Amino acid sequence: MYFFGLDIGSTTSKCAILGEDGTRLVATSLVTAGIGTAGAEQAVAEALAAAGLTPEEVSASAVTGYGRHSWKKADYEASELTCHALGARLVFPDVRSIIDIGGQDAKVISLDAAGRMNGFLMNDKCAAGTGRFLDVMAAILQLPVSALGDEAAKSEKPAAISSTCTVFAESEVISQLSSGAKREDVIAGICRSVAVRTAGLAKRQVLNAPLCMSGGVAANAAVRQALSEELGMEILYSEQAQLFGAIGAARLAWQKHRK
Ligand code: ADP
């Protein structure tokens, strides 16, 4: 028996397959094409192939993510909040707070000791403080977004990025680079800026430890470190953070099927 979760995001489609016990991760896939593309279909095909399964061998499936309404083939559908919480708790069983930074929004999710959601906050109005901000800056710097964290780590004096709007920050970054600022300092400033924005959102809610990150931006160690400093809290990190929504969806399919 296998349980399948699909997370159709704004930039990336993710899949996870869990085994019969609802905890063993059998296979995952990640395709950098999200809503409105063939990314979801490809992610499903890749995860099934990685697990050596046919679609008929999947007992139940669930879909989540911003693009979930466009996918009609799943047995269940659930919000990103629910699925990120379920996925995070599977990897970090005691986690009480989750900061999810994806391609177009950021969310802060609070859980009680039993894992039930008891609060959330979201920024989906402004690209600053989301992966979109980092994608725009990486394009200016002609770097893959995955390289920003390592570049930032070389900085000894992060540049101050004062603009709170992505469009103005873009001009500010170009102007700093053209006035001779070190690339690594500008990149560290960019990462810190995302962390400061997210911390501003997170501080509006009581954050209980343990705290973890989910979403694609969690892979950026400079953002994680700056966010941890801003909040004065340790941040748990798993390399599967970007897959937490998909893992949570698979877990939900398992729970529903069991009932
Ligand atoms: P969505 O579900 O909206 O597609 P994700 O949670 O998948 O969002 O996160 C996508 C964002 O994560 C991208 O916009 C990008 O900025 C960031 N990202 C993706 N991969 C990496 C990586 N390897 N290192 C750092 N950041 C990454």
JSON list of C-alpha atoms in Angstrom, two decimals, residues 15-156:
[
{"chain": "A", "resi": 15, "resn": "CYS", "atom": "CA", "xyz": [5.56, 14.84, -4.91]},
{"chain": "A", "resi": 16, "resn": "ALA", "atom": "CA", "xyz": [6.08, 12.44, -2.05]},
{"chain": "A", "resi": 17, "resn": "ILE", "atom": "CA", "xyz": [5.11, 8.79, -1.68]},
{"chain": "A", "resi": 18, "resn": "LEU", "atom": "CA", "xyz": [4.72, 7.19, 1.75]},
{"chain": "A", "resi": 19, "resn": "GLY", "atom": "CA", "xyz": [4.62, 3.46, 2.50]},
{"chain": "A", "resi": 20, "resn": "GLU", "atom": "CA", "xyz": [1.90, 1.48, 4.27]},
{"chain": "A", "resi": 21, "resn": "ASP", "atom": "CA", "xyz": [2.83, 2.72, 7.77]},
{"chain": "A", "resi": 22, "resn": "GLY", "atom": "CA", "xyz": [2.31, 6.36, 6.70]},
{"chain": "A", "resi": 23, "resn": "THR", "atom": "CA", "xyz": [5.80, 7.33, 7.88]},
{"chain": "A", "resi": 24, "resn": "ARG", "atom": "CA", "xyz": [8.33, 5.71, 5.54]},
{"chain": "A", "resi": 25, "resn": "LEU", "atom": "CA", "xyz": [9.26, 8.01, 2.67]},
{"chain": "A", "resi": 26, "resn": "VAL", "atom": "CA", "xyz": [9.46, 5.77, -0.41]},
{"chain": "A", "resi": 27, "resn": "ALA", "atom": "CA", "xyz": [10.17, 8.35, -3.13]},
{"chain": "A", "resi": 28, "resn": "THR", "atom": "CA", "xyz": [10.04, 12.08, -3.85]},
{"chain": "A", "resi": 29, "resn": "SER", "atom": "CA", "xyz": [10.25, 14.32, -6.89]},
{"chain": "A", "resi": 30, "resn": "LEU", "atom": "CA", "xyz": [10.66, 18.03, -7.48]},
{"chain": "A", "resi": 31, "resn": "VAL", "atom": "CA", "xyz": [10.07, 19.71, -10.83]},
{"chain": "A", "resi": 32, "resn": "THR", "atom": "CA", "xyz": [10.80, 23.43, -11.20]},
{"chain": "A", "resi": 33, "resn": "ALA", "atom": "CA", "xyz": [7.58, 24.21, -13.01]},
{"chain": "A", "resi": 34, "resn": "GLY", "atom": "CA", "xyz": [4.47, 25.06, -11.04]},
{"chain": "A", "resi": 35, "resn": "ILE", "atom": "CA", "xyz": [0.88, 26.16, -11.59]},
{"chain": "A", "resi": 36, "resn": "GLY", "atom": "CA", "xyz": [-0.35, 26.30, -15.15]},
{"chain": "A", "resi": 37, "resn": "THR", "atom": "CA", "xyz": [2.41, 24.06, -16.52]},
{"chain": "A", "resi": 38, "resn": "ALA", "atom": "CA", "xyz": [2.93, 20.36, -17.11]},
{"chain": "A", "resi": 39, "resn": "GLY", "atom": "CA", "xyz": [5.13, 20.36, -13.97]},
{"chain": "A", "resi": 40, "resn": "ALA", "atom": "CA", "xyz": [2.55, 18.59, -11.81]},
{"chain": "A", "resi": 41, "resn": "GLU", "atom": "CA", "xyz": [2.09, 15.76, -14.32]},
{"chain": "A", "resi": 42, "resn": "GLN", "atom": "CA", "xyz": [5.86, 15.39, -14.64]},
{"chain": "A", "resi": 43, "resn": "ALA", "atom": "CA", "xyz": [6.40, 15.40, -10.88]},
{"chain": "A", "resi": 44, "resn": "VAL", "atom": "CA", "xyz": [3.80, 12.62, -10.48]},
{"chain": "A", "resi": 45, "resn": "ALA", "atom": "CA", "xyz": [5.40, 10.53, -13.24]},
{"chain": "A", "resi": 46, "resn": "GLU", "atom": "CA", "xyz": [8.89, 11.02, -11.77]},
{"chain": "A", "resi": 47, "resn": "ALA", "atom": "CA", "xyz": [7.88, 10.06, -8.22]},
{"chain": "A", "resi": 48, "resn": "LEU", "atom": "CA", "xyz": [6.06, 6.93, -9.39]},
{"chain": "A", "resi": 49, "resn": "ALA", "atom": "CA", "xyz": [9.04, 5.96, -11.56]},
{"chain": "A", "resi": 50, "resn": "ALA", "atom": "CA", "xyz": [11.46, 6.53, -8.67]},
{"chain": "A", "resi": 51, "resn": "ALA", "atom": "CA", "xyz": [9.33, 4.24, -6.48]},
{"chain": "A", "resi": 52, "resn": "GLY", "atom": "CA", "xyz": [8.87, 1.68, -9.29]},
{"chain": "A", "resi": 53, "resn": "LEU", "atom": "CA", "xyz": [5.08, 1.97, -8.96]},
{"chain": "A", "resi": 54, "resn": "THR", "atom": "CA", "xyz": [2.15, 2.16, -11.34]},
{"chain": "A", "resi": 55, "resn": "PRO", "atom": "CA", "xyz": [-0.69, 4.61, -10.52]},
{"chain": "A", "resi": 56, "resn": "GLU", "atom": "CA", "xyz": [-2.90, 1.60, -9.67]},
{"chain": "A", "resi": 57, "resn": "GLU", "atom": "CA", "xyz": [-0.60, 0.66, -6.80]},
{"chain": "A", "resi": 58, "resn": "VAL", "atom": "CA", "xyz": [-1.38, 3.95, -5.01]},
{"chain": "A", "resi": 59, "resn": "SER", "atom": "CA", "xyz": [-4.11, 3.40, -2.40]},
{"chain": "A", "resi": 60, "resn": "ALA", "atom": "CA", "xyz": [-4.96, 7.07, -1.85]},
{"chain": "A", "resi": 61, "resn": "SER", "atom": "CA", "xyz": [-3.67, 10.45, -2.95]},
{"chain": "A", "resi": 62, "resn": "ALA", "atom": "CA", "xyz": [-4.03, 14.07, -1.88]},
{"chain": "A", "resi": 63, "resn": "VAL", "atom": "CA", "xyz": [-3.18, 17.36, -3.54]},
{"chain": "A", "resi": 64, "resn": "THR", "atom": "CA", "xyz": [-2.23, 20.69, -1.99]},
{"chain": "A", "resi": 65, "resn": "GLY", "atom": "CA", "xyz": [-0.57, 23.96, -2.99]},
{"chain": "A", "resi": 66, "resn": "TYR", "atom": "CA", "xyz": [-1.69, 27.10, -4.71]},
{"chain": "A", "resi": 67, "resn": "GLY", "atom": "CA", "xyz": [-2.49, 25.12, -7.87]},
{"chain": "A", "resi": 68, "resn": "ARG", "atom": "CA", "xyz": [-4.39, 22.32, -6.15]},
{"chain": "A", "resi": 69, "resn": "HIS", "atom": "CA", "xyz": [-7.76, 23.29, -7.66]},
{"chain": "A", "resi": 70, "resn": "SER", "atom": "CA", "xyz": [-6.38, 22.61, -11.13]},
{"chain": "A", "resi": 71, "resn": "TRP", "atom": "CA", "xyz": [-5.65, 18.95, -10.30]},
{"chain": "A", "resi": 72, "resn": "LYS", "atom": "CA", "xyz": [-8.75, 16.78, -10.36]},
{"chain": "A", "resi": 73, "resn": "LYS", "atom": "CA", "xyz": [-7.20, 13.32, -10.09]},
{"chain": "A", "resi": 74, "resn": "ALA", "atom": "CA", "xyz": [-6.50, 13.21, -6.34]},
{"chain": "A", "resi": 75, "resn": "ASP", "atom": "CA", "xyz": [-8.79, 11.52, -3.81]},
{"chain": "A", "resi": 76, "resn": "TYR", "atom": "CA", "xyz": [-8.40, 14.37, -1.30]},
{"chain": "A", "resi": 77, "resn": "GLU", "atom": "CA", "xyz": [-7.52, 18.04, -1.31]},
{"chain": "A", "resi": 78, "resn": "ALA", "atom": "CA", "xyz": [-6.17, 20.14, 1.56]},
{"chain": "A", "resi": 79, "resn": "SER", "atom": "CA", "xyz": [-4.72, 23.57, 2.25]},
{"chain": "A", "resi": 80, "resn": "GLU", "atom": "CA", "xyz": [-1.00, 24.25, 2.27]},
{"chain": "A", "resi": 81, "resn": "LEU", "atom": "CA", "xyz": [-1.23, 25.15, 5.97]},
{"chain": "A", "resi": 82, "resn": "THR", "atom": "CA", "xyz": [-2.60, 21.71, 6.86]},
{"chain": "A", "resi": 83, "resn": "CYS", "atom": "CA", "xyz": [-0.11, 19.86, 4.67]},
{"chain": "A", "resi": 84, "resn": "HIS", "atom": "CA", "xyz": [2.98, 21.82, 5.73]},
{"chain": "A", "resi": 85, "resn": "ALA", "atom": "CA", "xyz": [2.03, 21.20, 9.35]},
{"chain": "A", "resi": 86, "resn": "LEU", "atom": "CA", "xyz": [1.54, 17.46, 8.76]},
{"chain": "A", "resi": 87, "resn": "GLY", "atom": "CA", "xyz": [4.78, 17.16, 6.78]},
{"chain": "A", "resi": 88, "resn": "ALA", "atom": "CA", "xyz": [6.79, 19.15, 9.31]},
{"chain": "A", "resi": 89, "resn": "ARG", "atom": "CA", "xyz": [5.45, 17.04, 12.22]},
{"chain": "A", "resi": 90, "resn": "LEU", "atom": "CA", "xyz": [6.38, 13.84, 10.41]},
{"chain": "A", "resi": 91, "resn": "VAL", "atom": "CA", "xyz": [10.00, 15.00, 10.15]},
{"chain": "A", "resi": 92, "resn": "PHE", "atom": "CA", "xyz": [10.13, 16.92, 13.46]},
{"chain": "A", "resi": 93, "resn": "PRO", "atom": "CA", "xyz": [7.48, 15.26, 15.68]},
{"chain": "A", "resi": 94, "resn": "ASP", "atom": "CA", "xyz": [7.56, 17.92, 18.43]},
{"chain": "A", "resi": 95, "resn": "VAL", "atom": "CA", "xyz": [7.60, 20.99, 16.23]},
{"chain": "A", "resi": 96, "resn": "ARG", "atom": "CA", "xyz": [5.32, 23.82, 17.43]},
{"chain": "A", "resi": 97, "resn": "SER", "atom": "CA", "xyz": [6.05, 26.61, 14.92]},
{"chain": "A", "resi": 98, "resn": "ILE", "atom": "CA", "xyz": [6.70, 26.52, 11.17]},
{"chain": "A", "resi": 99, "resn": "ILE", "atom": "CA", "xyz": [7.91, 29.33, 8.96]},
{"chain": "A", "resi": 100, "resn": "ASP", "atom": "CA", "xyz": [7.21, 28.47, 5.33]},
{"chain": "A", "resi": 101, "resn": "ILE", "atom": "CA", "xyz": [8.78, 30.67, 2.66]},
{"chain": "A", "resi": 102, "resn": "GLY", "atom": "CA", "xyz": [7.79, 29.65, -0.84]},
{"chain": "A", "resi": 103, "resn": "GLY", "atom": "CA", "xyz": [7.97, 31.17, -4.28]},
{"chain": "A", "resi": 104, "resn": "GLN", "atom": "CA", "xyz": [5.25, 33.76, -3.79]},
{"chain": "A", "resi": 105, "resn": "ASP", "atom": "CA", "xyz": [4.22, 33.89, -0.16]},
{"chain": "A", "resi": 106, "resn": "ALA", "atom": "CA", "xyz": [5.40, 33.38, 3.40]},
{"chain": "A", "resi": 107, "resn": "LYS", "atom": "CA", "xyz": [3.41, 31.77, 6.21]},
{"chain": "A", "resi": 108, "resn": "VAL", "atom": "CA", "xyz": [3.88, 31.39, 9.94]},
{"chain": "A", "resi": 109, "resn": "ILE", "atom": "CA", "xyz": [2.03, 28.40, 11.39]},
{"chain": "A", "resi": 110, "resn": "SER", "atom": "CA", "xyz": [1.56, 27.72, 15.10]},
{"chain": "A", "resi": 111, "resn": "LEU", "atom": "CA", "xyz": [0.69, 24.27, 16.44]},
{"chain": "A", "resi": 112, "resn": "ASP", "atom": "CA", "xyz": [-0.36, 23.10, 19.88]},
{"chain": "A", "resi": 113, "resn": "ALA", "atom": "CA", "xyz": [1.52, 20.30, 21.62]},
{"chain": "A", "resi": 114, "resn": "ALA", "atom": "CA", "xyz": [-0.71, 17.73, 19.89]},
{"chain": "A", "resi": 115, "resn": "GLY", "atom": "CA", "xyz": [0.09, 19.18, 16.45]},
{"chain": "A", "resi": 116, "resn": "ARG", "atom": "CA", "xyz": [-3.25, 20.96, 15.91]},
{"chain": "A", "resi": 117, "resn": "MET", "atom": "CA", "xyz": [-2.99, 24.31, 14.18]},
{"chain": "A", "resi": 118, "resn": "ASN", "atom": "CA", "xyz": [-3.90, 27.14, 16.57]},
{"chain": "A", "resi": 119, "resn": "GLY", "atom": "CA", "xyz": [-2.82, 30.15, 14.54]},
{"chain": "A", "resi": 120, "resn": "PHE", "atom": "CA", "xyz": [-1.30, 31.34, 11.31]},
{"chain": "A", "resi": 121, "resn": "LEU", "atom": "CA", "xyz": [-0.19, 34.49, 9.56]},
{"chain": "A", "resi": 122, "resn": "MET", "atom": "CA", "xyz": [0.51, 34.98, 5.89]},
{"chain": "A", "resi": 123, "resn": "ASN", "atom": "CA", "xyz": [2.19, 37.49, 3.58]},
{"chain": "A", "resi": 124, "resn": "ASP", "atom": "CA", "xyz": [0.85, 36.92, 0.10]},
{"chain": "A", "resi": 125, "resn": "LYS", "atom": "CA", "xyz": [0.59, 40.56, -0.88]},
{"chain": "A", "resi": 126, "resn": "CYS", "atom": "CA", "xyz": [4.22, 41.53, -1.36]},
{"chain": "A", "resi": 127, "resn": "ALA", "atom": "CA", "xyz": [7.08, 39.75, -3.15]},
{"chain": "A", "resi": 128, "resn": "ALA", "atom": "CA", "xyz": [9.65, 41.05, -0.64]},
{"chain": "A", "resi": 129, "resn": "GLY", "atom": "CA", "xyz": [10.11, 38.38, 2.01]},
{"chain": "A", "resi": 130, "resn": "THR", "atom": "CA", "xyz": [9.35, 35.54, -0.42]},
{"chain": "A", "resi": 131, "resn": "GLY", "atom": "CA", "xyz": [11.33, 33.36, -2.81]},
{"chain": "A", "resi": 132, "resn": "ARG", "atom": "CA", "xyz": [10.29, 35.69, -5.61]},
{"chain": "A", "resi": 133, "resn": "PHE", "atom": "CA", "xyz": [12.53, 38.41, -4.15]},
{"chain": "A", "resi": 134, "resn": "LEU", "atom": "CA", "xyz": [15.49, 36.02, -4.15]},
{"chain": "A", "resi": 135, "resn": "ASP", "atom": "CA", "xyz": [14.69, 34.81, -7.69]},
{"chain": "A", "resi": 136, "resn": "VAL", "atom": "CA", "xyz": [14.67, 38.41, -8.98]},
{"chain": "A", "resi": 137, "resn": "MET", "atom": "CA", "xyz": [17.97, 39.21, -7.24]},
{"chain": "A", "resi": 138, "resn": "ALA", "atom": "CA", "xyz": [19.62, 35.97, -8.40]},
{"chain": "A", "resi": 139, "resn": "ALA", "atom": "CA", "xyz": [18.67, 36.87, -11.98]},
{"chain": "A", "resi": 140, "resn": "ILE", "atom": "CA", "xyz": [20.33, 40.30, -11.65]},
{"chain": "A", "resi": 141, "resn": "LEU", "atom": "CA", "xyz": [23.45, 38.65, -10.24]},
{"chain": "A", "resi": 142, "resn": "GLN", "atom": "CA", "xyz": [23.35, 35.92, -12.93]},
{"chain": "A", "resi": 143, "resn": "LEU", "atom": "CA", "xyz": [23.53, 33.25, -10.25]},
{"chain": "A", "resi": 144, "resn": "PRO", "atom": "CA", "xyz": [21.29, 30.26, -9.60]},
{"chain": "A", "resi": 145, "resn": "VAL", "atom": "CA", "xyz": [19.09, 30.98, -6.57]},
{"chain": "A", "resi": 146, "resn": "SER", "atom": "CA", "xyz": [20.61, 27.90, -4.90]},
{"chain": "A", "resi": 147, "resn": "ALA", "atom": "CA", "xyz": [24.03, 29.65, -4.86]},
{"chain": "A", "resi": 148, "resn": "LEU", "atom": "CA", "xyz": [22.93, 32.71, -2.86]},
{"chain": "A", "resi": 149, "resn": "GLY", "atom": "CA", "xyz": [23.40, 31.12, 0.58]},
{"chain": "A", "resi": 150, "resn": "ASP", "atom": "CA", "xyz": [27.01, 30.05, -0.08]},
{"chain": "A", "resi": 151, "resn": "GLU", "atom": "CA", "xyz": [27.89, 33.42, -1.61]},
{"chain": "A", "resi": 152, "resn": "ALA", "atom": "CA", "xyz": [26.39, 35.24, 1.37]},
{"chain": "A", "resi": 153, "resn": "ALA", "atom": "CA", "xyz": [28.49, 33.10, 3.73]},
{"chain": "A", "resi": 154, "resn": "LYS", "atom": "CA", "xyz": [31.66, 34.74, 2.29]},
{"chain": "A", "resi": 155, "resn": "SER", "atom": "CA", "xyz": [30.52, 38.17, 3.46]},
{"chain": "A", "resi": 156, "resn": "GLU", "atom": "CA", "xyz": [32.04, 39.88, 6.47]}
]
